[in-house]
Coordinates of C-alpha atoms and ligand atoms in Angstrom, one line a residue:
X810 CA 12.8 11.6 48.5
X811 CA 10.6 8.6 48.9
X812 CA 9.2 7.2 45.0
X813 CA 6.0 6.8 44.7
X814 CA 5.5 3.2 43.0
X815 CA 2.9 1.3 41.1
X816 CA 2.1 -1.9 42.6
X817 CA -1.4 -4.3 41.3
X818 CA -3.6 -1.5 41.1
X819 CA -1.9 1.2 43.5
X820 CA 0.2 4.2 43.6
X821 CA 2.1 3.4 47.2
X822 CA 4.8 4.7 48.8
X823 CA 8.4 2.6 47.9
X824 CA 8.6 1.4 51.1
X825 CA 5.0 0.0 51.8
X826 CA 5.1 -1.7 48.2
X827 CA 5.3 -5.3 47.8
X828 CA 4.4 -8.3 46.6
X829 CA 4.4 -11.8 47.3
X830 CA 6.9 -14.2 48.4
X831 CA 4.9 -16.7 46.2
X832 CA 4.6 -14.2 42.9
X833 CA 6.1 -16.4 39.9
X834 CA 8.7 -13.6 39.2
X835 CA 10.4 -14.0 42.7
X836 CA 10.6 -18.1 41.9
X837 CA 10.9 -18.3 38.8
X838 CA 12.0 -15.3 37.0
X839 CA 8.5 -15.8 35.2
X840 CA 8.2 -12.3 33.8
X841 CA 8.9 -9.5 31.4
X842 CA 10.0 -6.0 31.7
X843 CA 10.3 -3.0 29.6
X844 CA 12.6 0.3 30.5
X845 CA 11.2 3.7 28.9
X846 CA 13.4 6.7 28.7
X847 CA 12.2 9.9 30.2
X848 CA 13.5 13.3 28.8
X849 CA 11.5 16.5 29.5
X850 CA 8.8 14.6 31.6
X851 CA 8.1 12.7 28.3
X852 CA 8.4 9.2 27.2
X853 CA 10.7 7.9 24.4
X854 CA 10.0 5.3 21.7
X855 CA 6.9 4.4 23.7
X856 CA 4.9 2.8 21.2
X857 CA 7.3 0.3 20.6
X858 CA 8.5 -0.7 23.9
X859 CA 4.7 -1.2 24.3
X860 CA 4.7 -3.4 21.1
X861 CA 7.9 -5.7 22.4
X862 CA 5.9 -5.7 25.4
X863 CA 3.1 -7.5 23.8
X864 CA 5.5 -9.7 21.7
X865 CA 7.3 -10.8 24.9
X866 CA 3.8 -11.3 26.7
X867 CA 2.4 -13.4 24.1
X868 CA 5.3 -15.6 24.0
X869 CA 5.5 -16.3 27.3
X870 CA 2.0 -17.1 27.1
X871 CA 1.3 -14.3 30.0
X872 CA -1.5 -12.5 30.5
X873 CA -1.6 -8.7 29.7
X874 CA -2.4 -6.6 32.5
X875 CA -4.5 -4.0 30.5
X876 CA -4.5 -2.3 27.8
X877 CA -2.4 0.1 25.8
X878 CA -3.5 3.1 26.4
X879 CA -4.2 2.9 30.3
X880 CA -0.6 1.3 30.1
X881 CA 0.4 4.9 29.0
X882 CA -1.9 6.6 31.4
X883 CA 0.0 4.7 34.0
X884 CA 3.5 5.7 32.7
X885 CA 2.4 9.4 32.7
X886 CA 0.9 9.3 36.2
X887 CA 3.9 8.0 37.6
X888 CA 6.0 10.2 36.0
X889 CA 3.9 13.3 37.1
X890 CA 3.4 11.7 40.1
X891 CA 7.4 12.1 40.7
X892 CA 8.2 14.9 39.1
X893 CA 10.2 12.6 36.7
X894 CA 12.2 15.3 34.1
X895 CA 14.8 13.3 33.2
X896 CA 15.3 9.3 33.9
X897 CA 13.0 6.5 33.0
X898 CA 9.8 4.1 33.8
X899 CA 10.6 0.4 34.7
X900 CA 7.5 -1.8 34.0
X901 CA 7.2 -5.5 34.7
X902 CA 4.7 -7.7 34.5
X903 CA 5.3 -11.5 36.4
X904 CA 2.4 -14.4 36.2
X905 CA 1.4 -13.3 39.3
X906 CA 0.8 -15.5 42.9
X907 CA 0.6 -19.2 42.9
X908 CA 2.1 -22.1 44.6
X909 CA 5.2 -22.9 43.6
X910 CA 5.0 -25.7 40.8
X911 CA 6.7 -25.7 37.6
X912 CA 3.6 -26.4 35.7
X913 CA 1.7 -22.7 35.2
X914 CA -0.7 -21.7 37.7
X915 CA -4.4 -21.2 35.8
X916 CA -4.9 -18.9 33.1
X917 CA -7.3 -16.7 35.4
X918 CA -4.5 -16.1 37.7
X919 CA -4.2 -12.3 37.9
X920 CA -0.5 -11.1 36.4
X921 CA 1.4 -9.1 38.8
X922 CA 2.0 -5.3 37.2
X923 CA 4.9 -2.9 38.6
X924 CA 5.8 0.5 37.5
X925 CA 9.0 1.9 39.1
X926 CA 10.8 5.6 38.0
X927 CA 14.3 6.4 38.3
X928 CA 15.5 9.8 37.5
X929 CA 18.8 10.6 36.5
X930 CA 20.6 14.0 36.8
X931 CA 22.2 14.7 33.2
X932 CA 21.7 12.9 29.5
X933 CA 25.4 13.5 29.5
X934 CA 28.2 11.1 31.5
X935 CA 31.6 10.5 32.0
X936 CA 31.0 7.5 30.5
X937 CA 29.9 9.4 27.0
X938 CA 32.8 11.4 27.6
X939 CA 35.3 9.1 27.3
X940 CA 33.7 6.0 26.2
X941 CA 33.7 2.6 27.2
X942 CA 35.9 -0.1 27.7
X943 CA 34.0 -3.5 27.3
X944 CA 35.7 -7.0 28.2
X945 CA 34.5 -10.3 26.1
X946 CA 32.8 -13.1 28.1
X947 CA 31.0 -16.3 26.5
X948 CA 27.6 -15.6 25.9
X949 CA 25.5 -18.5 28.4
X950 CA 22.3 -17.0 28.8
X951 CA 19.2 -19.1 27.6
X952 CA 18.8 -19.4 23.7
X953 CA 15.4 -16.7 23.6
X954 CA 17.6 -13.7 24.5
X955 CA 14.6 -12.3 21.7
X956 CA 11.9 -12.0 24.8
X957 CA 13.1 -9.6 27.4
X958 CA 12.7 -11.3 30.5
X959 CA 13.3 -10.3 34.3
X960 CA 15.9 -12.8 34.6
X961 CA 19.1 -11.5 34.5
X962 CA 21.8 -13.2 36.5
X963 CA 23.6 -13.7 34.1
X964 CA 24.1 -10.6 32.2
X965 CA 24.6 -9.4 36.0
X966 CA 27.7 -12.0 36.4
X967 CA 29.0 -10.6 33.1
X968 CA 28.8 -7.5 33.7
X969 CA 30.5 -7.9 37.4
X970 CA 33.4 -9.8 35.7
X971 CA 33.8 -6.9 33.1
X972 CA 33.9 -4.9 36.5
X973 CA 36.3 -7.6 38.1
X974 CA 38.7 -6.6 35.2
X975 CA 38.6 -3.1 35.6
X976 CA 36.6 -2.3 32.6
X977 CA 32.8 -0.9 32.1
X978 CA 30.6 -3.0 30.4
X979 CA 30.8 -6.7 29.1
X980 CA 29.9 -7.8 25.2
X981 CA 29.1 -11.2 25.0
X982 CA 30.4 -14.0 22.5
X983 CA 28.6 -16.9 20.9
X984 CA 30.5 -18.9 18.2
X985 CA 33.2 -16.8 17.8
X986 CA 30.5 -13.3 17.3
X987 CA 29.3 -10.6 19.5
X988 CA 25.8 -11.0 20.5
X989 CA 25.6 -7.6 22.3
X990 CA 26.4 -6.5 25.4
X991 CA 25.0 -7.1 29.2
X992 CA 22.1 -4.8 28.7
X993 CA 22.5 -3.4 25.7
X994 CA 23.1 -3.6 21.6
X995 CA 26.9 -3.8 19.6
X996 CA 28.0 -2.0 17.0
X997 CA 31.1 -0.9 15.2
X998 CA 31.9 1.5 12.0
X999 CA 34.3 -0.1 9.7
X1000 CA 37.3 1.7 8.4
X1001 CA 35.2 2.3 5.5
X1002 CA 32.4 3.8 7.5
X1003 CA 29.7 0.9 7.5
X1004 CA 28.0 0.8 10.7
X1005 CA 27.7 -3.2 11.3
X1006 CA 25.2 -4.3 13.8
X1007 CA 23.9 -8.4 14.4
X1008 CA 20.7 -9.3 12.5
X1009 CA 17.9 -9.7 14.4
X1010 CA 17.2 -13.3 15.4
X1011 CA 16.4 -15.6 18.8
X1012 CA 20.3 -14.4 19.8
X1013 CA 19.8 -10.5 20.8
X1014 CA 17.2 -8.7 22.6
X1015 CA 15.4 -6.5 19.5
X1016 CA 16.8 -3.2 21.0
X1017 CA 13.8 -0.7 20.5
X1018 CA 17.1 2.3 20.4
X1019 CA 18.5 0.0 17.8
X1020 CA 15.2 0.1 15.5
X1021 CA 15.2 4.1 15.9
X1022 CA 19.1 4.4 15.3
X1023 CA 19.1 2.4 12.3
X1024 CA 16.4 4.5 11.3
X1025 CA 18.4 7.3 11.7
X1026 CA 21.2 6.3 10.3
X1027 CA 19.8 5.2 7.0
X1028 CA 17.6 8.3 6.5
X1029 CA 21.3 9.7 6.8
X1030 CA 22.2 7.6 4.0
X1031 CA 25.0 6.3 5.9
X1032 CA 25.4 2.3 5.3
X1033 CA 24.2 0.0 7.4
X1034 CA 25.1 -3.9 8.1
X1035 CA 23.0 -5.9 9.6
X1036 CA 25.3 -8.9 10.0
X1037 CA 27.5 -10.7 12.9
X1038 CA 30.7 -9.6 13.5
X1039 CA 33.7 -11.3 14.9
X1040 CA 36.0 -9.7 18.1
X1041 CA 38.5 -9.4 16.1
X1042 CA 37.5 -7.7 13.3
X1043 CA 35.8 -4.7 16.4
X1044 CA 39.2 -4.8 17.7
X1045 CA 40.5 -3.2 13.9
X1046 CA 37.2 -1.3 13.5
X1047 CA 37.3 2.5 13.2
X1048 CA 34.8 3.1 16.2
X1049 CA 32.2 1.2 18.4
X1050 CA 29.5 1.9 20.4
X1051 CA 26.1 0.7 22.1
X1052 CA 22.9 1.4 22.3
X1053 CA 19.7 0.8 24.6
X1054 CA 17.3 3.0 26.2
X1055 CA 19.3 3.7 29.3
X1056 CA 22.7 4.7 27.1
X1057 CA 21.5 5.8 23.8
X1058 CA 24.0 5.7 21.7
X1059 CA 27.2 5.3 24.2
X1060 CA 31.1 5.1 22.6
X1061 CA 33.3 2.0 23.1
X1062 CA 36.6 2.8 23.2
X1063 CA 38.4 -0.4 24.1
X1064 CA 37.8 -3.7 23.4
X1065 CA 39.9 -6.5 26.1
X1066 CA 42.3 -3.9 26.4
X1067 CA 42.4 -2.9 22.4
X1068 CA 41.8 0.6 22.0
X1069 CA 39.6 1.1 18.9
X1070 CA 40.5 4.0 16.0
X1071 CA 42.0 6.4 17.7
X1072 CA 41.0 5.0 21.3
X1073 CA 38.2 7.8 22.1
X1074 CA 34.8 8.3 21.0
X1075 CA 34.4 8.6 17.4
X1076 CA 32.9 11.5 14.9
X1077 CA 30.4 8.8 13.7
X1078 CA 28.9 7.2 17.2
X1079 CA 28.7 11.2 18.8
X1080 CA 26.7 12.3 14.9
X1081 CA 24.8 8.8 15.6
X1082 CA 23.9 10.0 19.3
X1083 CA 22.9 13.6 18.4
X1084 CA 20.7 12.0 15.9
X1085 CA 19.2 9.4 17.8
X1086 CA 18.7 11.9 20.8
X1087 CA 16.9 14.8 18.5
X1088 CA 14.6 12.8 16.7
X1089 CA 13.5 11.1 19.7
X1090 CA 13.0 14.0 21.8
X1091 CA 11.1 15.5 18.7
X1092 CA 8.4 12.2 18.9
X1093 CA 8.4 11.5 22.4
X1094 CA 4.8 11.3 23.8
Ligands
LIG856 N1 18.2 -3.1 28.6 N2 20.1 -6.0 24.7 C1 19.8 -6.3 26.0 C2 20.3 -7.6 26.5 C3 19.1 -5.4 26.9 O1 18.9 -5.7 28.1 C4 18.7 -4.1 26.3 C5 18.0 -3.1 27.2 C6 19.0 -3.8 25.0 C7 18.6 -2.5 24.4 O2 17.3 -2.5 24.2 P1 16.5 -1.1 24.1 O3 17.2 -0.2 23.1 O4 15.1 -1.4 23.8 O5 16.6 -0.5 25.5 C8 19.7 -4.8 24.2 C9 17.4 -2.3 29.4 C10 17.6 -0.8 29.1 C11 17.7 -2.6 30.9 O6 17.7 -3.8 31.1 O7 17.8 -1.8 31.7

């Protein structure tokens, strides 16, 4: 069945929506996106995405498109609109239509504003199942991996050579540390039960599931550390596992062919994903 999609102002058909050849997200990856998760027609963690939204805007120096709550009028409308149970909202904002010059086009130019759904058949996947086997690649993206951006080639490259090697997802590398992975945050549980996550800094994307999980966790009075951690020392760690709004809290199970603890999903990352997954069920909006 034919979406029906959110394009500058109106609710179109996928096939008649579209923008222009000259937008400043088709040239220059000169936009920002957010991805909401849908569960029971309702929206997760939706006043933060909207929050990172405005952080990313303001750093880019973009103009918002409106305000918060038509933003979540929108979201809701489309969702309704197709009969969106389970899945999630894509939202993207570029600097709009101008001639293509590096300099940016005047502030009055209008932002272009997309809304997309996707809907998904079951929370559950093979992938939860049995977990995932990630492969390391270098982490080369820019250095304001902070601001989530619409360009993503290479995250896209590193998760095709993860692919390439027969494995799921890729984690990424800087300095000898794991940044996160292609599209999503990296965690491991020591043997003695810390979960260990990176800080947050310029080098990550501040995962909105990450904020809410280590939420979780700590309200759990389970021990959390925010702190870098090498490949090797998630190759000896007792489980692994990611999170982001698409995967929620998703097991690793392999690590460049290293199975981790026992080599399937651990006790910790499934209590971590029950958690996560009640709690914001219970608050969506
Ligand atoms: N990706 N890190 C990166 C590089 C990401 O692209 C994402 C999200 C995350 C997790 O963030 P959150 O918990 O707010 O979803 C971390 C989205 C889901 C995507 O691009 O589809």
């Amino acid at each position: 069945m034919s979406r029906i999609v959110y394009v500058n102002g109106a609710f179109v058909p996928e096939a008649e929506a579209k923008v222009s050849v000259f937008d400043r997200g088709f040239l220059f990856a000169d936009g920002v996106y957010e991805v909401t998760a849908v569960i029971g027609g309702k929206l997760l963690d939706f006043a933060a995405h909207l929050t990172r939204l405005r952080r990313s805007l303001a750093e880019l120096r973009l103009a918002s498109p409106m305000e918060d709550g038509a933003i979540l009028d929108l979201h809701r409308e489309l969702v309704a609109r197709n009969a969106i149970d389970l899945g999630h909202v894509y939202m993207m904002v570029t600097r709009g239509e101008a001639d293509r010059d590096f300099a940016f086009p005047p502030e009055d130019t209008a932002p272009s504003f997309v809304l997309f759904t996707q809907s998904r058949k079951s929370i559950e996947t093979p992938e939860v199942e049995r977990g995932l086997k990630v492969a390391t690649v270098p982490d080369l993206r820019w250095a304001r991996r902070d601001i989530k951006t619409i360009q993503l080639l290479y995250p896209s490259m590193a998760k095709m050579e993860a692919r390439r090697q027969g494995m799921d997802d890729a984690w990424m590398v800087e300095d000898g540390f794991v940044t996160e992975g292609t599209s999503n945050n990296a965690y491991i549980v020591t043997q003695d039960d810390a979960i260990v996550t990176r800080s947050l800094s310029n080098a990550i994307l501040h995962g909105i599931t990450r904020a809410a999980v280590l939420r979780t966790a700590a309200e759990a009075g389970l021990r959390v550390e925010e702190r870098a951690f090498t490949v090797d020392e998630a190759k000896t760690a007792r489980e692994a596992f990611i999170t982001s709004a698409g995967a929620f809290v998703t097991p690793v199970v392999a690590i460049d062919g290293t199975g981790i603890g026992t080599g399937r999903p651990g006790e910790l990352t499934k209590r971590m994903r029950a958690h996560y997954l009640e709690e914001a069920i219970r608050t969506a909006i």
